[in-house]
Amino acid sequence: MDNLLPRWSELLELTRHRTLAFLRQPEGVFWVFAFPIVLAAVLGFAFQGGEPAPSRVGILGDAGGWIARLEADPRIELVRFSTREDADRRLAGGHIDALVLAADPPELRLDPARAEAEVARLRVLVAVGEIDQDRLAIEPVTERGARYVDFLFPGLLGMSLMGTGLWSIGFSVADMRQRKVLKRFLVTPMRRSSFLASFLSARMVYLAAELFLITGFGVWVLGVPLRSSLLEFTAICVLGAVAFSAIGLLVASRAKTIEGISGLMNLVIVPMWLGSGVFFSYERFPEAIHPLLRLLPLTAFNDALRAAMIDGAGLAQLLPELGMLIAWTVVPFVVGLKIFRWV
Amino acid sequence: MSVPPAVRATGLVKRFGALTAVDGLDLVLERGTCLALLGPNGAGKTTTIEMLEGLQRPDAGEIEILGRAWASDPDGIRERIGVQLQETRLTEKVTVHETLRLFRSFYREGRDLAEVLEVVGLTDKRNARVETLSGGQHQRLSLACALVSRPELLFLDEPTTGLDPQARRRVWEIVEGFKNAGGTVLLTTHYMEEAERLADDVVIVDAGKIIAHGSPAAVIGSLQAESIVEIHPKDGSGDRLLDAALLALPGVGEVRREGSSLTLVVTDTQASVGALLGHLTTVGVELESLRTHSPTLEDVFVALTGKHLRDG
Ligand SMILES: Nc1ncnc2c1ncn2[C@@H]1O[C@H](COP(=O)(O)OP(=O)(O)OP(=O)(O)O)[C@@H](O)[C@H]1O
Ligand SMILES: [Mg+2]
C-alpha cells in the first residue's frame, strides 16, 4: 500500500532531472517564460490608449461639401477613387472600411457585418454633422482595470499557464516513452507514483518562476491591477496549473510519439484559445453556447484570474470556477492513470 | 537447500496477434555464469528478455528470477537486477553524473557513483552532457546505469550493436569485469564473436524456438566439422559442380550454395581439400578463391536454419 506514495529521494532526483533538462533547452524556456511576456507587451502597448486607428473611407466622384469635412476629420483617412469598379474592389477586399458615392443625397456603401465598417459609418456621420456630438458628453476612461490590456492580461496568463501545464507533462511523457526511458525506469524499483508526482513538482517550480516573471511584468510594467490578496491569487494559479497538468497526463496517457502528442495537444488547446475568452470575451459568442464555453477549464481559469486581479474577488466568491478546475483535475487524473501506457 | 538459479524460465510463450514471437522457451541460468541468446532479427530475443525483466507478461510459462516470482516480489527482483534495453536514448541535456545519480536514487542500496564511473571508464566525462557522448560512451553510460545498484544479475539486450570494434571490446571488458566479480549475465547478440568471448553457454533461437543449446564449444562441436571450406568458382562454371559428386568426396558432410559460391562442411580438412582440388580439375572448374576456417556459431546457425545470424 505504501507503494502508492512517492519516495522522497527519487522524487527529488526526478524533479531535479526534469527541471534541469527543461532549463537547458533554450526553446522551451523561451516559449514558457519569454513568449507570454512578449505577447503581453506587444498587445498591451498596441492597445494601450493613444489615438485609435483612423477609418479608411473611400470616395468616388464629387461629393460636394462633404469632402472638405471628411478631410478635416483626423479620425478619417480619405482615399479617392476614379472608377467605381476599383472602389468596389477595394471595399470588398477590406482595404477601405466604407465608400462614399457622390450623389444627391450621397450614398454610403459598407458591409454592416464588419465592426470597422460600423465605426467608419459613425465617424462619417459625425464628420458631416449628421450626429451632434455635443449633445452627448463623452468621458475618456483611463482607469486601471478598464483598459483592454487589463482584460487581456489575465487571459494571457491563463493561456500560458495552460500551455506550460499541458506541454510540460504531455511532451515529456511522450518523449520519454519514445526514447524508451520510461521503459528503462520501469525495470528499476522506482515507484510509479514518484514518477507522476515529479511532473507535478517540476510544474510547481516552473509556476513559481512564471508567476513572478509574467505577473510581475503585467503588474509593474503594464500596470495591470492585482486586487485580490497575493495568497488567494497564487492559490487560483496553483489550482489551474494542477488542472492542466492532469489534462496533460490524460492527453499523454497513450501517445507513443511526439507527433501523436502534438496533434492531440492542438486539439485540446486551440478551441480554448478561441472559446475561453483569452483575447476577447466569450460573451461575444451566441448566448446558447455560453454554458458550454463555461465548461472549458480555461474559461473557468480565466474568469477566476480576471475576477481576482480586476475585481479583487477572493476564493469564496469564485467557488463555481474553482469547483470546475477541481473537477478538471480529478476526472482527467483518474482516467489518465487508468489508461496510462506504462510499457 | 541449494541456491535457486539466477533465471529459470519454463515453457515461455508470447503471441502478438497471429504471430508467436516466443514459442515454448525453456532457460536455466546458473549464478555466476553468462548466457548468450543468439538469433537473427525477429527471432524473439528482445521479447524473451523483456518477459524475464518483467516488462512483458508471458501468455504462458513460468519465470523465476533469483528465486523470486514477478507476481509476488517485483521490487525484490528489481532491486537485484541491472538492465540495458535494446534502445534507450538517455536524456540529452543532463550530464553523465546527473544521469547516474538519478538511477542511483531508485535503489535502496548501490555503489558510489565515482566507482561506477571508473568501472565504465567515464570518469573524465562525468560533467559532459549526454548529447555530447559518442555511441560507445553512451552505451557505457547505459551500462553504468545498469551497474549502479550493484546488481546480482545483468540483462543486456544487444549491448554492442552498432559499435565499432574498439568500442565493442571496451563493453566486453566491462561485462567480463562484472562476471569476474561473481555476477550473472544474460545477453542477446547477433555477434558470434561476442557470444564466444563472453558466454559460458549459448542458446540459439530462431522463430521463437531454441534450436541449439550448450557451451560454445559443444554447440560448435555438434556440427561435427573440422573446418568450413568456401569456394568461389570463376563466373558460371560452378554449374558444372554437382552436389552429389561433392558429397561423395572424402570427409565432405554438407554442401550449401549461395549465389555462385559453395560452402562445404568437412570433417577432414586435408583429405577433403585434396580430393576437392582433384575433382575441380577433372570437371574443368577454375577457382576465384578457396578459403577454409574453423567452424563458428554462425556456421552452426546457417547449418541449422539455412539463414545467417546477421543478414541485416
Ligand atoms: N509489441 C509487438 N507487437 C507486435 N509484434 C511484435 C511486438 N514486439 C515484437 N513483435 C514481433 O515479434 C517478433 C520477435 O521480436 P523481437 O523484438 O523479440 O526480436 P529480436 O530477436 O529481439 O530481434 P532483433 O534482433 O531485431 O532485435 C518479431 O517478428 C517482431 O516483429
Ligand atoms: Mg531485439
PDB file of N, CA, C and O in Angstrom, chain A residues 3 7 9-11 13-18 20-22 24-27 175-176 178-181 183-192 343, chain B residues 50 53 55-56 75 78-79 81-85 87-95 98-99 101-103 105-108 129 142 145-147:
ATOM      1  N   ASN A   3       3.417   1.720  -1.449  1.00  0.00           N
ATOM      2  CA  ASN A   3       3.960   1.926  -2.795  1.00  0.00           C
ATOM      3  C   ASN A   3       3.230   3.029  -3.535  1.00  0.00           C
ATOM      4  O   ASN A   3       3.711   3.527  -4.534  1.00  0.00           O
ATOM      5  N   ARG A   7       8.477   8.246  -3.144  1.00  0.00           N
ATOM      6  CA  ARG A   7       9.607   8.176  -2.225  1.00  0.00           C
ATOM      7  C   ARG A   7      10.408   9.464  -2.405  1.00  0.00           C
ATOM      8  O   ARG A   7      10.719   9.845  -3.528  1.00  0.00           O
ATOM      9  N   SER A   9      13.495  10.652  -1.919  1.00  0.00           N
ATOM     10  CA  SER A   9      14.796  10.773  -2.570  1.00  0.00           C
ATOM     11  C   SER A   9      14.646  10.732  -4.086  1.00  0.00           C
ATOM     12  O   SER A   9      15.198  11.565  -4.803  1.00  0.00           O
ATOM     13  N   GLU A  10      13.880   9.774  -4.581  1.00  0.00           N
ATOM     14  CA  GLU A  10      13.770   9.667  -6.028  1.00  0.00           C
ATOM     15  C   GLU A  10      12.878  10.757  -6.609  1.00  0.00           C
ATOM     16  O   GLU A  10      13.111  11.226  -7.722  1.00  0.00           O
ATOM     17  N   LEU A  11      11.874  11.183  -5.838  1.00  0.00           N
ATOM     18  CA  LEU A  11      11.034  12.283  -6.302  1.00  0.00           C
ATOM     19  C   LEU A  11      11.884  13.539  -6.501  1.00  0.00           C
ATOM     20  O   LEU A  11      11.771  14.248  -7.505  1.00  0.00           O
ATOM     21  N   GLU A  13      15.130  13.668  -7.040  1.00  0.00           N
ATOM     22  CA  GLU A  13      16.046  13.495  -8.167  1.00  0.00           C
ATOM     23  C   GLU A  13      15.308  13.618  -9.496  1.00  0.00           C
ATOM     24  O   GLU A  13      15.807  14.223 -10.445  1.00  0.00           O
ATOM     25  N   LEU A  14      14.133  13.008  -9.587  1.00  0.00           N
ATOM     26  CA  LEU A  14      13.358  13.090 -10.827  1.00  0.00           C
ATOM     27  C   LEU A  14      12.989  14.538 -11.127  1.00  0.00           C
ATOM     28  O   LEU A  14      13.046  14.988 -12.280  1.00  0.00           O
ATOM     29  N   THR A  15      12.594  15.267 -10.105  1.00  0.00           N
ATOM     30  CA  THR A  15      12.215  16.671 -10.289  1.00  0.00           C
ATOM     31  C   THR A  15      13.413  17.482 -10.761  1.00  0.00           C
ATOM     32  O   THR A  15      13.321  18.287 -11.692  1.00  0.00           O
ATOM     33  N   ARG A  16      14.540  17.244 -10.098  1.00  0.00           N
ATOM     34  CA  ARG A  16      15.771  17.937 -10.457  1.00  0.00           C
ATOM     35  C   ARG A  16      16.148  17.676 -11.919  1.00  0.00           C
ATOM     36  O   ARG A  16      16.445  18.576 -12.687  1.00  0.00           O
ATOM     37  N   HIS A  17      16.078  16.394 -12.264  1.00  0.00           N
ATOM     38  CA  HIS A  17      16.418  15.943 -13.604  1.00  0.00           C
ATOM     39  C   HIS A  17      15.540  16.646 -14.637  1.00  0.00           C
ATOM     40  O   HIS A  17      16.009  17.166 -15.643  1.00  0.00           O
ATOM     41  N   ARG A  18      14.233  16.634 -14.352  1.00  0.00           N
ATOM     42  CA  ARG A  18      13.278  17.208 -15.288  1.00  0.00           C
ATOM     43  C   ARG A  18      13.493  18.712 -15.425  1.00  0.00           C
ATOM     44  O   ARG A  18      13.479  19.269 -16.516  1.00  0.00           O
ATOM     45  N   LEU A  20      16.214  20.479 -14.784  1.00  0.00           N
ATOM     46  CA  LEU A  20      17.472  20.778 -15.463  1.00  0.00           C
ATOM     47  C   LEU A  20      17.332  20.586 -16.957  1.00  0.00           C
ATOM     48  O   LEU A  20      17.739  21.433 -17.757  1.00  0.00           O
ATOM     49  N   ALA A  21      16.731  19.455 -17.342  1.00  0.00           N
ATOM     50  CA  ALA A  21      16.593  19.170 -18.768  1.00  0.00           C
ATOM     51  C   ALA A  21      15.781  20.269 -19.436  1.00  0.00           C
ATOM     52  O   ALA A  21      16.058  20.665 -20.566  1.00  0.00           O
ATOM     53  N   PHE A  22      14.791  20.793 -18.720  1.00  0.00           N
ATOM     54  CA  PHE A  22      13.955  21.838 -19.291  1.00  0.00           C
ATOM     55  C   PHE A  22      14.708  23.166 -19.386  1.00  0.00           C
ATOM     56  O   PHE A  22      14.725  23.816 -20.424  1.00  0.00           O
ATOM     57  N   ARG A  24      17.729  23.754 -19.590  1.00  0.00           N
ATOM     58  CA  ARG A  24      18.849  23.763 -20.533  1.00  0.00           C
ATOM     59  C   ARG A  24      18.379  23.720 -21.984  1.00  0.00           C
ATOM     60  O   ARG A  24      19.171  23.526 -22.894  1.00  0.00           O
ATOM     61  N   GLN A  25      17.086  23.831 -22.172  1.00  0.00           N
ATOM     62  CA  GLN A  25      16.539  23.820 -23.520  1.00  0.00           C
ATOM     63  C   GLN A  25      16.057  25.234 -23.834  1.00  0.00           C
ATOM     64  O   GLN A  25      14.945  25.605 -23.466  1.00  0.00           O
ATOM     65  N   PRO A  26      16.867  26.027 -24.514  1.00  0.00           N
ATOM     66  CA  PRO A  26      16.519  27.441 -24.691  1.00  0.00           C
ATOM     67  C   PRO A  26      15.150  27.642 -25.339  1.00  0.00           C
ATOM     68  O   PRO A  26      14.419  28.552 -24.962  1.00  0.00           O
ATOM     69  N   GLU A  27      14.788  26.769 -26.296  1.00  0.00           N
ATOM     70  CA  GLU A  27      13.485  26.959 -26.956  1.00  0.00           C
ATOM     71  C   GLU A  27      12.360  26.857 -25.943  1.00  0.00           C
ATOM     72  O   GLU A  27      11.436  27.666 -25.921  1.00  0.00           O
ATOM     73  N   ASP A 175       7.848  11.920 -25.031  1.00  0.00           N
ATOM     74  CA  ASP A 175       9.274  11.899 -25.361  1.00  0.00           C
ATOM     75  C   ASP A 175       9.983  10.765 -24.610  1.00  0.00           C
ATOM     76  O   ASP A 175      10.777  10.017 -25.182  1.00  0.00           O
ATOM     77  N   MET A 176       9.676  10.617 -23.344  1.00  0.00           N
ATOM     78  CA  MET A 176      10.337   9.561 -22.572  1.00  0.00           C
ATOM     79  C   MET A 176       9.895   8.178 -23.026  1.00  0.00           C
ATOM     80  O   MET A 176      10.645   7.215 -22.972  1.00  0.00           O
ATOM     81  N   GLN A 178       8.994   7.516 -26.159  1.00  0.00           N
ATOM     82  CA  GLN A 178       9.637   7.314 -27.451  1.00  0.00           C
ATOM     83  C   GLN A 178      11.116   6.970 -27.290  1.00  0.00           C
ATOM     84  O   GLN A 178      11.639   6.139 -28.012  1.00  0.00           O
ATOM     85  N   ARG A 179      11.781   7.579 -26.316  1.00  0.00           N
ATOM     86  CA  ARG A 179      13.194   7.303 -26.124  1.00  0.00           C
ATOM     87  C   ARG A 179      13.431   6.046 -25.296  1.00  0.00           C
ATOM     88  O   ARG A 179      14.570   5.738 -24.949  1.00  0.00           O
ATOM     89  N   LYS A 180      12.372   5.364 -24.918  1.00  0.00           N
ATOM     90  CA  LYS A 180      12.455   4.141 -24.107  1.00  0.00           C
ATOM     91  C   LYS A 180      12.981   4.397 -22.703  1.00  0.00           C
ATOM     92  O   LYS A 180      13.407   3.458 -22.023  1.00  0.00           O
ATOM     93  N   VAL A 181      12.997   5.639 -22.286  1.00  0.00           N
ATOM     94  CA  VAL A 181      13.488   5.934 -20.936  1.00  0.00           C
ATOM     95  C   VAL A 181      12.451   5.512 -19.902  1.00  0.00           C
ATOM     96  O   VAL A 181      12.790   4.974 -18.846  1.00  0.00           O
ATOM     97  N   LYS A 183      10.415   3.045 -20.140  1.00  0.00           N
ATOM     98  CA  LYS A 183      10.556   1.599 -20.022  1.00  0.00           C
ATOM     99  C   LYS A 183      11.776   1.254 -19.158  1.00  0.00           C
ATOM    100  O   LYS A 183      11.727   0.356 -18.311  1.00  0.00           O
ATOM    101  N   ARG A 184      12.849   1.988 -19.374  1.00  0.00           N
ATOM    102  CA  ARG A 184      14.079   1.756 -18.622  1.00  0.00           C
ATOM    103  C   ARG A 184      13.839   1.994 -17.128  1.00  0.00           C
ATOM    104  O   ARG A 184      14.349   1.270 -16.281  1.00  0.00           O
ATOM    105  N   PHE A 185      13.068   3.040 -16.814  1.00  0.00           N
ATOM    106  CA  PHE A 185      12.753   3.323 -15.416  1.00  0.00           C
ATOM    107  C   PHE A 185      11.950   2.182 -14.798  1.00  0.00           C
ATOM    108  O   PHE A 185      12.073   1.891 -13.615  1.00  0.00           O
ATOM    109  N   LEU A 186      11.099   1.572 -15.606  1.00  0.00           N
ATOM    110  CA  LEU A 186      10.191   0.574 -15.049  1.00  0.00           C
ATOM    111  C   LEU A 186      10.892  -0.717 -14.646  1.00  0.00           C
ATOM    112  O   LEU A 186      10.323  -1.519 -13.920  1.00  0.00           O
ATOM    113  N   VAL A 187      12.104  -0.943 -15.124  1.00  0.00           N
ATOM    114  CA  VAL A 187      12.824  -2.128 -14.660  1.00  0.00           C
ATOM    115  C   VAL A 187      13.655  -1.809 -13.416  1.00  0.00           C
ATOM    116  O   VAL A 187      14.403  -2.642 -12.944  1.00  0.00           O
ATOM    117  N   THR A 188      13.522  -0.580 -12.925  1.00  0.00           N
ATOM    118  CA  THR A 188      14.150  -0.247 -11.644  1.00  0.00           C
ATOM    119  C   THR A 188      13.043  -0.255 -10.584  1.00  0.00           C
ATOM    120  O   THR A 188      11.860  -0.261 -10.929  1.00  0.00           O
ATOM    121  N   PRO A 189      13.407  -0.216  -9.304  1.00  0.00           N
ATOM    122  CA  PRO A 189      12.353  -0.185  -8.282  1.00  0.00           C
ATOM    123  C   PRO A 189      11.687   1.185  -8.144  1.00  0.00           C
ATOM    124  O   PRO A 189      10.921   1.385  -7.208  1.00  0.00           O
ATOM    125  N   MET A 190      11.956   2.113  -9.042  1.00  0.00           N
ATOM    126  CA  MET A 190      11.302   3.417  -8.967  1.00  0.00           C
ATOM    127  C   MET A 190       9.792   3.260  -8.831  1.00  0.00           C
ATOM    128  O   MET A 190       9.179   2.472  -9.527  1.00  0.00           O
ATOM    129  N   ARG A 191       9.212   4.026  -7.927  1.00  0.00           N
ATOM    130  CA  ARG A 191       7.747   3.951  -7.778  1.00  0.00           C
ATOM    131  C   ARG A 191       7.088   4.776  -8.861  1.00  0.00           C
ATOM    132  O   ARG A 191       7.509   5.899  -9.145  1.00  0.00           O
ATOM    133  N   ARG A 192       6.033   4.227  -9.421  1.00  0.00           N
ATOM    134  CA  ARG A 192       5.299   4.965 -10.453  1.00  0.00           C
ATOM    135  C   ARG A 192       4.743   6.271  -9.887  1.00  0.00           C
ATOM    136  O   ARG A 192       4.643   7.272 -10.585  1.00  0.00           O
ATOM    137  N   VAL A 343       4.231   0.602 -20.529  1.00  0.00           N
ATOM    138  CA  VAL A 343       5.249  -0.017 -21.395  1.00  0.00           C
ATOM    139  C   VAL A 343       4.771  -0.025 -22.841  1.00  0.00           C
ATOM    140  O   VAL A 343       3.596   0.013 -23.109  1.00  0.00           O
TER     141      VAL A 343
ATOM    142  N   GLU B  50      12.625  -9.302 -22.325  1.00  0.00           N
ATOM    143  CA  GLU B  50      11.693  -8.371 -21.668  1.00  0.00           C
ATOM    144  C   GLU B  50      10.678  -9.103 -20.798  1.00  0.00           C
ATOM    145  O   GLU B  50      10.187  -8.542 -19.815  1.00  0.00           O
ATOM    146  N   GLU B  53      12.555  -9.629 -17.676  1.00  0.00           N
ATOM    147  CA  GLU B  53      12.722  -8.377 -16.938  1.00  0.00           C
ATOM    148  C   GLU B  53      11.427  -7.864 -16.336  1.00  0.00           C
ATOM    149  O   GLU B  53      11.415  -6.819 -15.686  1.00  0.00           O
ATOM    150  N   LEU B  55       8.867  -6.738 -18.053  1.00  0.00           N
ATOM    151  CA  LEU B  55       8.262  -5.674 -18.854  1.00  0.00           C
ATOM    152  C   LEU B  55       7.104  -6.185 -19.694  1.00  0.00           C
ATOM    153  O   LEU B  55       6.187  -5.441 -20.030  1.00  0.00           O
ATOM    154  N   GLN B  56       7.187  -7.451 -20.088  1.00  0.00           N
ATOM    155  CA  GLN B  56       6.087  -8.043 -20.859  1.00  0.00           C
ATOM    156  C   GLN B  56       5.594  -9.261 -20.097  1.00  0.00           C
ATOM    157  O   GLN B  56       6.373  -9.962 -19.470  1.00  0.00           O
ATOM    158  N   ASP B  75       9.496  -5.820  -6.602  1.00  0.00           N
ATOM    159  CA  ASP B  75      10.565  -4.897  -6.218  1.00  0.00           C
ATOM    160  C   ASP B  75      11.787  -5.629  -5.701  1.00  0.00           C
ATOM    161  O   ASP B  75      12.912  -5.146  -5.854  1.00  0.00           O
ATOM    162  N   ARG B  78      13.550  -6.260  -8.857  1.00  0.00           N
ATOM    163  CA  ARG B  78      14.094  -5.035  -9.470  1.00  0.00           C
ATOM    164  C   ARG B  78      15.291  -4.488  -8.709  1.00  0.00           C
ATOM    165  O   ARG B  78      16.197  -3.908  -9.315  1.00  0.00           O
ATOM    166  N   GLU B  79      15.282  -4.664  -7.383  1.00  0.00           N
ATOM    167  CA  GLU B  79      16.433  -4.186  -6.602  1.00  0.00           C
ATOM    168  C   GLU B  79      17.701  -4.956  -6.968  1.00  0.00           C
ATOM    169  O   GLU B  79      18.807  -4.485  -6.742  1.00  0.00           O
ATOM    170  N   ILE B  81      18.396  -6.644 -10.070  1.00  0.00           N
ATOM    171  CA  ILE B  81      18.805  -6.814 -11.465  1.00  0.00           C
ATOM    172  C   ILE B  81      19.266  -5.481 -12.057  1.00  0.00           C
ATOM    173  O   ILE B  81      18.848  -4.416 -11.608  1.00  0.00           O
ATOM    174  N   GLY B  82      20.136  -5.581 -13.019  1.00  0.00           N
ATOM    175  CA  GLY B  82      20.547  -4.409 -13.783  1.00  0.00           C
ATOM    176  C   GLY B  82      20.157  -4.666 -15.226  1.00  0.00           C
ATOM    177  O   GLY B  82      20.283  -5.788 -15.708  1.00  0.00           O
ATOM    178  N   VAL B  83      19.663  -3.624 -15.914  1.00  0.00           N
ATOM    179  CA  VAL B  83      19.116  -3.862 -17.244  1.00  0.00           C
ATOM    180  C   VAL B  83      19.652  -2.844 -18.234  1.00  0.00           C
ATOM    181  O   VAL B  83      19.762  -1.660 -17.932  1.00  0.00           O
ATOM    182  N   GLN B  84      19.987  -3.339 -19.408  1.00  0.00           N
ATOM    183  CA  GLN B  84      20.246  -2.432 -20.520  1.00  0.00           C
ATOM    184  C   GLN B  84      19.281  -2.836 -21.622  1.00  0.00           C
ATOM    185  O   GLN B  84      19.297  -3.984 -22.069  1.00  0.00           O
ATOM    186  N   LEU B  85      18.419  -1.879 -22.029  1.00  0.00           N
ATOM    187  CA  LEU B  85      17.437  -2.205 -23.064  1.00  0.00           C
ATOM    188  C   LEU B  85      18.080  -2.060 -24.436  1.00  0.00           C
ATOM    189  O   LEU B  85      19.139  -1.454 -24.581  1.00  0.00           O
ATOM    190  N   GLU B  87      17.175  -0.297 -27.003  1.00  0.00           N
ATOM    191  CA  GLU B  87      17.307   1.080 -27.489  1.00  0.00           C
ATOM    192  C   GLU B  87      16.812   2.045 -26.436  1.00  0.00           C
ATOM    193  O   GLU B  87      15.621   2.300 -26.358  1.00  0.00           O
ATOM    194  N   THR B  88      17.719   2.591 -25.651  1.00  0.00           N
ATOM    195  CA  THR B  88      17.322   3.668 -24.755  1.00  0.00           C
ATOM    196  C   THR B  88      18.157   4.870 -25.131  1.00  0.00           C
ATOM    197  O   THR B  88      19.361   4.767 -25.254  1.00  0.00           O
ATOM    198  N   ARG B  89      17.491   6.002 -25.359  1.00  0.00           N
ATOM    199  CA  ARG B  89      18.244   7.234 -25.573  1.00  0.00           C
ATOM    200  C   ARG B  89      18.082   8.083 -24.330  1.00  0.00           C
ATOM    201  O   ARG B  89      17.025   8.621 -24.058  1.00  0.00           O
ATOM    202  N   LEU B  90      19.141   8.170 -23.556  1.00  0.00           N
ATOM    203  CA  LEU B  90      19.085   8.885 -22.285  1.00  0.00           C
ATOM    204  C   LEU B  90      18.891  10.379 -22.542  1.00  0.00           C
ATOM    205  O   LEU B  90      19.206  10.882 -23.619  1.00  0.00           O
ATOM    206  N   THR B  91      18.371  11.070 -21.530  1.00  0.00           N
ATOM    207  CA  THR B  91      18.077  12.494 -21.667  1.00  0.00           C
ATOM    208  C   THR B  91      19.338  13.271 -22.048  1.00  0.00           C
ATOM    209  O   THR B  91      20.363  13.156 -21.390  1.00  0.00           O
ATOM    210  N   GLU B  92      19.225  14.077 -23.098  1.00  0.00           N
ATOM    211  CA  GLU B  92      20.421  14.680 -23.693  1.00  0.00           C
ATOM    212  C   GLU B  92      21.009  15.840 -22.910  1.00  0.00           C
ATOM    213  O   GLU B  92      22.213  16.045 -22.911  1.00  0.00           O
ATOM    214  N   LYS B  93      20.132  16.604 -22.279  1.00  0.00           N
ATOM    215  CA  LYS B  93      20.598  17.871 -21.707  1.00  0.00           C
ATOM    216  C   LYS B  93      21.227  17.716 -20.331  1.00  0.00           C
ATOM    217  O   LYS B  93      21.711  18.685 -19.774  1.00  0.00           O
ATOM    218  N   VAL B  94      21.182  16.529 -19.767  1.00  0.00           N
ATOM    219  CA  VAL B  94      21.779  16.368 -18.444  1.00  0.00           C
ATOM    220  C   VAL B  94      23.143  15.699 -18.589  1.00  0.00           C
ATOM    221  O   VAL B  94      23.467  15.141 -19.633  1.00  0.00           O
ATOM    222  N   THR B  95      23.919  15.752 -17.526  1.00  0.00           N
ATOM    223  CA  THR B  95      25.285  15.246 -17.620  1.00  0.00           C
ATOM    224  C   THR B  95      25.336  13.763 -17.245  1.00  0.00           C
ATOM    225  O   THR B  95      24.365  13.196 -16.741  1.00  0.00           O
ATOM    226  N   GLU B  98      24.814  13.395 -13.519  1.00  0.00           N
ATOM    227  CA  GLU B  98      23.414  13.628 -13.138  1.00  0.00           C
ATOM    228  C   GLU B  98      22.537  12.437 -13.514  1.00  0.00           C
ATOM    229  O   GLU B  98      21.608  12.069 -12.783  1.00  0.00           O
ATOM    230  N   THR B  99      22.827  11.840 -14.666  1.00  0.00           N
ATOM    231  CA  THR B  99      22.058  10.683 -15.101  1.00  0.00           C
ATOM    232  C   THR B  99      22.232   9.519 -14.126  1.00  0.00           C
ATOM    233  O   THR B  99      21.267   8.884 -13.697  1.00  0.00           O
ATOM    234  N   ARG B 101      23.219   9.641 -11.060  1.00  0.00           N
ATOM    235  CA  ARG B 101      22.678   9.999  -9.768  1.00  0.00           C
ATOM    236  C   ARG B 101      21.179   9.710  -9.713  1.00  0.00           C
ATOM    237  O   ARG B 101      20.653   9.233  -8.708  1.00  0.00           O
ATOM    238  N   LEU B 102      20.490   9.999 -10.844  1.00  0.00           N
ATOM    239  CA  LEU B 102      19.059   9.718 -10.898  1.00  0.00           C
ATOM    240  C   LEU B 102      18.808   8.224 -10.752  1.00  0.00           C
ATOM    241  O   LEU B 102      17.989   7.797  -9.936  1.00  0.00           O
ATOM    242  N   PHE B 103      19.518   7.424 -11.522  1.00  0.00           N
ATOM    243  CA  PHE B 103      19.297   5.975 -11.445  1.00  0.00           C
ATOM    244  C   PHE B 103      19.654   5.446 -10.055  1.00  0.00           C
ATOM    245  O   PHE B 103      18.975   4.570  -9.530  1.00  0.00           O
ATOM    246  N   SER B 105      19.211   6.905  -7.336  1.00  0.00           N
ATOM    247  CA  SER B 105      18.182   7.261  -6.353  1.00  0.00           C
ATOM    248  C   SER B 105      17.016   6.264  -6.339  1.00  0.00           C
ATOM    249  O   SER B 105      16.227   6.248  -5.411  1.00  0.00           O
ATOM    250  N   PHE B 106      16.910   5.444  -7.373  1.00  0.00           N
ATOM    251  CA  PHE B 106      15.801   4.481  -7.424  1.00  0.00           C
ATOM    252  C   PHE B 106      16.039   3.273  -6.520  1.00  0.00           C
ATOM    253  O   PHE B 106      15.127   2.509  -6.244  1.00  0.00           O
ATOM    254  N   TYR B 107      17.289   3.062  -6.113  1.00  0.00           N
ATOM    255  CA  TYR B 107      17.634   1.837  -5.380  1.00  0.00           C
ATOM    256  C   TYR B 107      17.914   2.132  -3.917  1.00  0.00           C
ATOM    257  O   TYR B 107      18.429   3.184  -3.565  1.00  0.00           O
ATOM    258  N   ARG B 108      17.576   1.146  -3.088  1.00  0.00           N
ATOM    259  CA  ARG B 108      17.873   1.276  -1.661  1.00  0.00           C
ATOM    260  C   ARG B 108      19.370   1.261  -1.420  1.00  0.00           C
ATOM    261  O   ARG B 108      19.901   2.037  -0.647  1.00  0.00           O
ATOM    262  N   ARG B 129      27.622  16.571 -21.032  1.00  0.00           N
ATOM    263  CA  ARG B 129      26.205  16.289 -21.287  1.00  0.00           C
ATOM    264  C   ARG B 129      26.075  15.046 -22.148  1.00  0.00           C
ATOM    265  O   ARG B 129      26.912  14.782 -23.019  1.00  0.00           O
ATOM    266  N   SER B 142      25.000   3.797 -20.336  1.00  0.00           N
ATOM    267  CA  SER B 142      23.818   2.968 -20.152  1.00  0.00           C
ATOM    268  C   SER B 142      24.166   1.721 -19.320  1.00  0.00           C
ATOM    269  O   SER B 142      23.382   1.292 -18.466  1.00  0.00           O
ATOM    270  N   CYS B 145      24.407   2.798 -15.722  1.00  0.00           N
ATOM    271  CA  CYS B 145      23.088   2.902 -15.096  1.00  0.00           C
ATOM    272  C   CYS B 145      22.605   1.534 -14.644  1.00  0.00           C
ATOM    273  O   CYS B 145      21.881   1.408 -13.662  1.00  0.00           O
ATOM    274  N   ALA B 146      22.988   0.492 -15.394  1.00  0.00           N
ATOM    275  CA  ALA B 146      22.592  -0.863 -15.024  1.00  0.00           C
ATOM    276  C   ALA B 146      23.430  -1.391 -13.864  1.00  0.00           C
ATOM    277  O   ALA B 146      22.991  -2.264 -13.123  1.00  0.00           O
ATOM    278  N   LEU B 147      24.634  -0.838 -13.703  1.00  0.00           N
ATOM    279  CA  LEU B 147      25.544  -1.365 -12.674  1.00  0.00           C
ATOM    280  C   LEU B 147      25.471  -0.580 -11.370  1.00  0.00           C
ATOM    281  O   LEU B 147      26.026  -1.011 -10.362  1.00  0.00           O
TER     282      LEU B 147
END
